[in-house]
Short mmCIF file of C-alpha atoms in Angstrom, two decimals:
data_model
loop_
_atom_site.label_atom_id
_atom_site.label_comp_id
_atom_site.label_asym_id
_atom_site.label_seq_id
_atom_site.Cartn_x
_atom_site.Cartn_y
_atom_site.Cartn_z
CA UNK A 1 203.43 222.78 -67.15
CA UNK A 2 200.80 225.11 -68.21
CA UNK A 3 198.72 222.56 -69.80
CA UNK A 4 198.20 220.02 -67.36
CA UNK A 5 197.09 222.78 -64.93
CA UNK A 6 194.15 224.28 -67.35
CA UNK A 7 193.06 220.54 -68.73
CA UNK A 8 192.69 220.24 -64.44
CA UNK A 9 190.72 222.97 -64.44
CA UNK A 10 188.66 222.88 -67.43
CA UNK A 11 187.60 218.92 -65.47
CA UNK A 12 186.55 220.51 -62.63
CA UNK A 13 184.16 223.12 -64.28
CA UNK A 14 183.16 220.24 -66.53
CA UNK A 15 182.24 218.08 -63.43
CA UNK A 16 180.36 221.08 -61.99
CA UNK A 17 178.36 221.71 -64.56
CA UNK A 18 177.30 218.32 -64.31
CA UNK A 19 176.28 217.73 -60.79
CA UNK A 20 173.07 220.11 -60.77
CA UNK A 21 171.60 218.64 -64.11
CA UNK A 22 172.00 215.17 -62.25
CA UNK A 23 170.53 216.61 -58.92
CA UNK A 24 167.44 218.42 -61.23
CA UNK A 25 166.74 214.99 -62.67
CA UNK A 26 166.14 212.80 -60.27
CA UNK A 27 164.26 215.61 -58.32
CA UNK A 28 161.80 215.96 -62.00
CA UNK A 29 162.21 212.17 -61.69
CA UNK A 30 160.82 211.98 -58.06
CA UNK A 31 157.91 214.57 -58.85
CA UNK A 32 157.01 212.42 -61.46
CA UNK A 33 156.75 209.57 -58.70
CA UNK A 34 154.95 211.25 -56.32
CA UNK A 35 152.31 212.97 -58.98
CA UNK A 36 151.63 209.84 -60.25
CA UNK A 37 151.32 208.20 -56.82
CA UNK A 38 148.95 211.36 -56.15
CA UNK A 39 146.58 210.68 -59.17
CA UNK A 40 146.29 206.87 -57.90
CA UNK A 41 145.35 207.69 -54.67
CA UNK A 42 142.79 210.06 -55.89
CA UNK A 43 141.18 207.75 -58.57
CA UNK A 44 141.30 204.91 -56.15
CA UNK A 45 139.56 207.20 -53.26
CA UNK A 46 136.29 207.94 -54.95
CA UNK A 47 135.82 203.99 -55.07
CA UNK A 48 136.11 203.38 -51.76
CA UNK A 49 133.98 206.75 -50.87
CA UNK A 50 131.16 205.21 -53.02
CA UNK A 51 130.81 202.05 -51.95
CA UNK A 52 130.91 203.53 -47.81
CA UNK A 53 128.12 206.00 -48.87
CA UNK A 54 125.61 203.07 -50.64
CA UNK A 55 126.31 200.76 -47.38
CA UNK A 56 125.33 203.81 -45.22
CA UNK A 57 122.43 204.70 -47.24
CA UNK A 58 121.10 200.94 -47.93
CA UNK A 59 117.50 200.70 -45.93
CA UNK A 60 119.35 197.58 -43.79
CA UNK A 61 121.79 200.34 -42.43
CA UNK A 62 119.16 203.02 -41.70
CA UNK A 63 117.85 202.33 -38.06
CA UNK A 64 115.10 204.11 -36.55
CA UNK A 65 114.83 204.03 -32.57
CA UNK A 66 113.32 206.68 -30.39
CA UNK A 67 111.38 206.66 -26.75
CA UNK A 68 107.51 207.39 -26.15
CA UNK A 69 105.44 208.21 -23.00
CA UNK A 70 101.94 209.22 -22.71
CA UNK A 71 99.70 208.84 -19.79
CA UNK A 72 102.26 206.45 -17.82
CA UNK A 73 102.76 204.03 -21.00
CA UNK A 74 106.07 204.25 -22.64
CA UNK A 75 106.81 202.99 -26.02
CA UNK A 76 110.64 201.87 -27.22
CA UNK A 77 110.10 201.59 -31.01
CA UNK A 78 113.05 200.36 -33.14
CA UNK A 79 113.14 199.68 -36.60
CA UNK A 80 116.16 198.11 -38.88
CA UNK A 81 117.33 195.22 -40.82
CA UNK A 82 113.40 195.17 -42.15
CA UNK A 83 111.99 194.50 -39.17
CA UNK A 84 109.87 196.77 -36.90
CA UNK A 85 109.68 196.16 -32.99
CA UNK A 86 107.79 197.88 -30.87
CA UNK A 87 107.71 197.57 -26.98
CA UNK A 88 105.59 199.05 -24.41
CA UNK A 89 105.96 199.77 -20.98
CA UNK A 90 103.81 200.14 -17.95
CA UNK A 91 101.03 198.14 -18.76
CA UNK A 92 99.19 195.86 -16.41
CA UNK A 93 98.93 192.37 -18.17
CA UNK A 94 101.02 191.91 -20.73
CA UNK A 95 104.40 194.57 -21.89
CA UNK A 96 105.03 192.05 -24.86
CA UNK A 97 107.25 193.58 -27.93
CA UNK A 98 105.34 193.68 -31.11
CA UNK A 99 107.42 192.90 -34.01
CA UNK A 100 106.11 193.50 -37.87
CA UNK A 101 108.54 192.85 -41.10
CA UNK A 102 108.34 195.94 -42.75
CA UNK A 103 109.93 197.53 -46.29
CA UNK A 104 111.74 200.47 -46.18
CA UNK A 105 112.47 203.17 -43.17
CA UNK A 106 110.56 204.13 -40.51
CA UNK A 107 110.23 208.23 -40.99
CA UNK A 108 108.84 209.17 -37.62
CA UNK A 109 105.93 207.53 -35.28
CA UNK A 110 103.30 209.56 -32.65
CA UNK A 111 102.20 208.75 -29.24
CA UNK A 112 98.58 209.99 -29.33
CA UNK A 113 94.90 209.12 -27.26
CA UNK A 114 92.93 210.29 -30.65
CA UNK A 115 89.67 208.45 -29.02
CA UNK A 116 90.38 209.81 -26.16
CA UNK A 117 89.86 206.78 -24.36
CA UNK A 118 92.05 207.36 -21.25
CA UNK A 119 94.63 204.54 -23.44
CA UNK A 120 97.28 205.84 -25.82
CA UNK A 121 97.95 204.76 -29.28
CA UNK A 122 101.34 204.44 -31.06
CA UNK A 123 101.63 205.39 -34.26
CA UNK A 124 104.61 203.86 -36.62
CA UNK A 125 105.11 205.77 -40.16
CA UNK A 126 107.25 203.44 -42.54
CA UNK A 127 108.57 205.12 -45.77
CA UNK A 128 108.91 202.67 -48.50
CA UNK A 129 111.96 201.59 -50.06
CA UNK A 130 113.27 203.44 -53.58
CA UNK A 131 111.24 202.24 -56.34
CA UNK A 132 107.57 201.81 -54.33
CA UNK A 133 105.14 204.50 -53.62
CA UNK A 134 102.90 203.75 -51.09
CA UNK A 135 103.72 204.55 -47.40
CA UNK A 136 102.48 202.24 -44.67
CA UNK A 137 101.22 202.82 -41.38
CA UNK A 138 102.03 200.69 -38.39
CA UNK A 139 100.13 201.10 -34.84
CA UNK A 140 98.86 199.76 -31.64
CA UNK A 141 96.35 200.67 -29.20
CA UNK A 142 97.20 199.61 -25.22
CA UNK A 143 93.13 198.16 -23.84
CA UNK A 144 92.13 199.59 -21.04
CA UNK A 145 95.97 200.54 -19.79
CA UNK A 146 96.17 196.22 -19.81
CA UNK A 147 97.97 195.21 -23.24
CA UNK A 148 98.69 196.20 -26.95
CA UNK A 149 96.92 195.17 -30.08
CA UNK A 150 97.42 196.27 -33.40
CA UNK A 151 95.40 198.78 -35.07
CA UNK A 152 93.83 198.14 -38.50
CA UNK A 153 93.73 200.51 -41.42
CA UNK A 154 92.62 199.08 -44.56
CA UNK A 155 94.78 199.55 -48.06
CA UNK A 156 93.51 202.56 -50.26
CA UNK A 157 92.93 199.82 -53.10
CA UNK A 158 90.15 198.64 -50.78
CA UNK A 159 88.45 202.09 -51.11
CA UNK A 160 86.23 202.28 -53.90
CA UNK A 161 85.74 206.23 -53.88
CA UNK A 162 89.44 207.23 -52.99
CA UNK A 163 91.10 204.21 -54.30
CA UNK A 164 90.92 205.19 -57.91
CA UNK A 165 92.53 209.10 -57.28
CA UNK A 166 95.58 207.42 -55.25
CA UNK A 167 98.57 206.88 -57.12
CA UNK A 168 101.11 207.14 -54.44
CA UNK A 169 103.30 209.48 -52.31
CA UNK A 170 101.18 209.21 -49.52
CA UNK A 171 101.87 210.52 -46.11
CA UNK A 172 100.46 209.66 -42.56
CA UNK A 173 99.99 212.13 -39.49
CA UNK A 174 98.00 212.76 -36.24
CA UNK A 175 95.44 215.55 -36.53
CA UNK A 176 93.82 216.21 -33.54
CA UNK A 177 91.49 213.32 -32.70
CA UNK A 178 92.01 211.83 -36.33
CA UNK A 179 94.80 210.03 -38.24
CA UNK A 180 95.66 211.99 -41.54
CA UNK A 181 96.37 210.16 -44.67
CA UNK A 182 97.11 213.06 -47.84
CA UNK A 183 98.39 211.69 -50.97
CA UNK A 184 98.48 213.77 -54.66
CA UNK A 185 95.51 213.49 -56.65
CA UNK A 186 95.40 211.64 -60.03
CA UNK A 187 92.68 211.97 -62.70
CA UNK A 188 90.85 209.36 -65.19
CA UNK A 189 93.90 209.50 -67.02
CA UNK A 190 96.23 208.48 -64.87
CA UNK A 191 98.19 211.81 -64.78
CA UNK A 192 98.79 214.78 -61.38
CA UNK A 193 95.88 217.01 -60.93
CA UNK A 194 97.65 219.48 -58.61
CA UNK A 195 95.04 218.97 -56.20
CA UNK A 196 96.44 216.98 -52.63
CA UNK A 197 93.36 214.74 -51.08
CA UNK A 198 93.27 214.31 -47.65
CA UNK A 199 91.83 211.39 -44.99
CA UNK A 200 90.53 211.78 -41.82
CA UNK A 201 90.35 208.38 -39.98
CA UNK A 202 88.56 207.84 -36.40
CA UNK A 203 89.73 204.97 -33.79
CA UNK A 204 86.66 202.88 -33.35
CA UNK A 205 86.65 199.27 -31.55
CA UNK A 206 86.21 196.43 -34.42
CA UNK A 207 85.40 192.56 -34.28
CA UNK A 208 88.38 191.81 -34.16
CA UNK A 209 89.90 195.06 -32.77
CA UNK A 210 90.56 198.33 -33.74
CA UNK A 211 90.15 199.90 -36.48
CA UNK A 212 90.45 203.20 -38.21
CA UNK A 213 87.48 204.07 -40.18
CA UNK A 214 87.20 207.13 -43.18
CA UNK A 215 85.30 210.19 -40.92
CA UNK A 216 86.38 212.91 -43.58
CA UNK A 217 87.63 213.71 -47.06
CA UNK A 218 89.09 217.32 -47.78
CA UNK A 219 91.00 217.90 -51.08
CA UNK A 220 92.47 221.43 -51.40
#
């Protein structure tokens, strides 16, 4: 009678012993499920991450758009998709949008009266797109408080004494009762100087209209 009871017993510590080892390995089992789920998830995440950031940093998901008032004309400029439009308000003939096609992102622009002509001027400063080095300026006088025309500044490959030192990275601003144009300095052989050259342009009346003509030239 004695041996049925201990082979009874001996089962049941045999069966207990057995139980955690199963209950360990499916719980190292289901680690192993949910670490390798993990490590999916986090190669898969850095795909998706990229490809958000380059549509949010592409130029045609940059837009620019900002209010402007000087001397009772307003100014709504807006820039994106490559195109530039800029609308005035408050003028007694015509309030008709401007729109340019432009490359790259506008940076900033500047309500200003550098003529001091009793009719502001909006100035539009476009950043070009990676790979091209030459910044653009975009701007518009308002005639006489009546319309807007554009305003004509002529390339730096045009100028045969500052042409020549220009090799890019140039950047536009409103000093006083000029418009600024400073770009690094390049020698004869093609290389930085160190030096920065800087443009002073005055708003004169043109032909055709205005235009921004070379006053001064400082280089520091």
């Amino acid at each position: 009678m004695r041996y049925p009871i201990l082979a009874t017993v001996v089962a049941a510590i045999l069966a207990g012993c057995s139980a955690p080892q199963s209950e360990t390995g499916q719980a190292a089992s289901a680690d192993g499920e949910r670490s390798a789920m993990e490590a999916a998830t986090e190669t898969a995440a850095p795909e998706r991450t990229a490809a958000g950031d380059a549509a949010d940093a592409s130029p045609q998901a940059q837009g620019f758009a900002q209010h402007y008032e000087l001397q009772g004309i307003a100014f709504d400029v807006r820039a994106g998709g490559g195109t530039l439009t800029v609308t005035p308000r408050g003028l007694e003939a015509s309030n008709e949008a401007m729109v340019t096609e432009i490359e790259g992102t506008v940076s900033a622009a500047e309500v200003a009266d550098v003529n001091a002509d009793g009719s502001p001027e909006i100035y539009v400063f476009v950043q070009p797109p990676g790979g091209k080095a030459t910044a653009r300026l975009v701007a518009y006088s308002t005639n006489n408080l009546k319309s807007m025309s554009e305003i004509y500044l002529a390339p730096l490959s045009e100028d045969a004494e500052n042409g020549p030192a220009f090799g890019g990275g140039n950047e536009f601003a409103v000093i006083e009762n000029f418009i600024g144009q400073r770009f690094p300095v390049i020698g004869d052989d093609g290389k930085p100087t160190g030096k920065t050259r800087q443009l002073l342009y005055r708003l004169e009346p043109g032909e055709a209209g205005w235009v921004l003509v070379l006053d001064q030239v400082q280089e520091y």
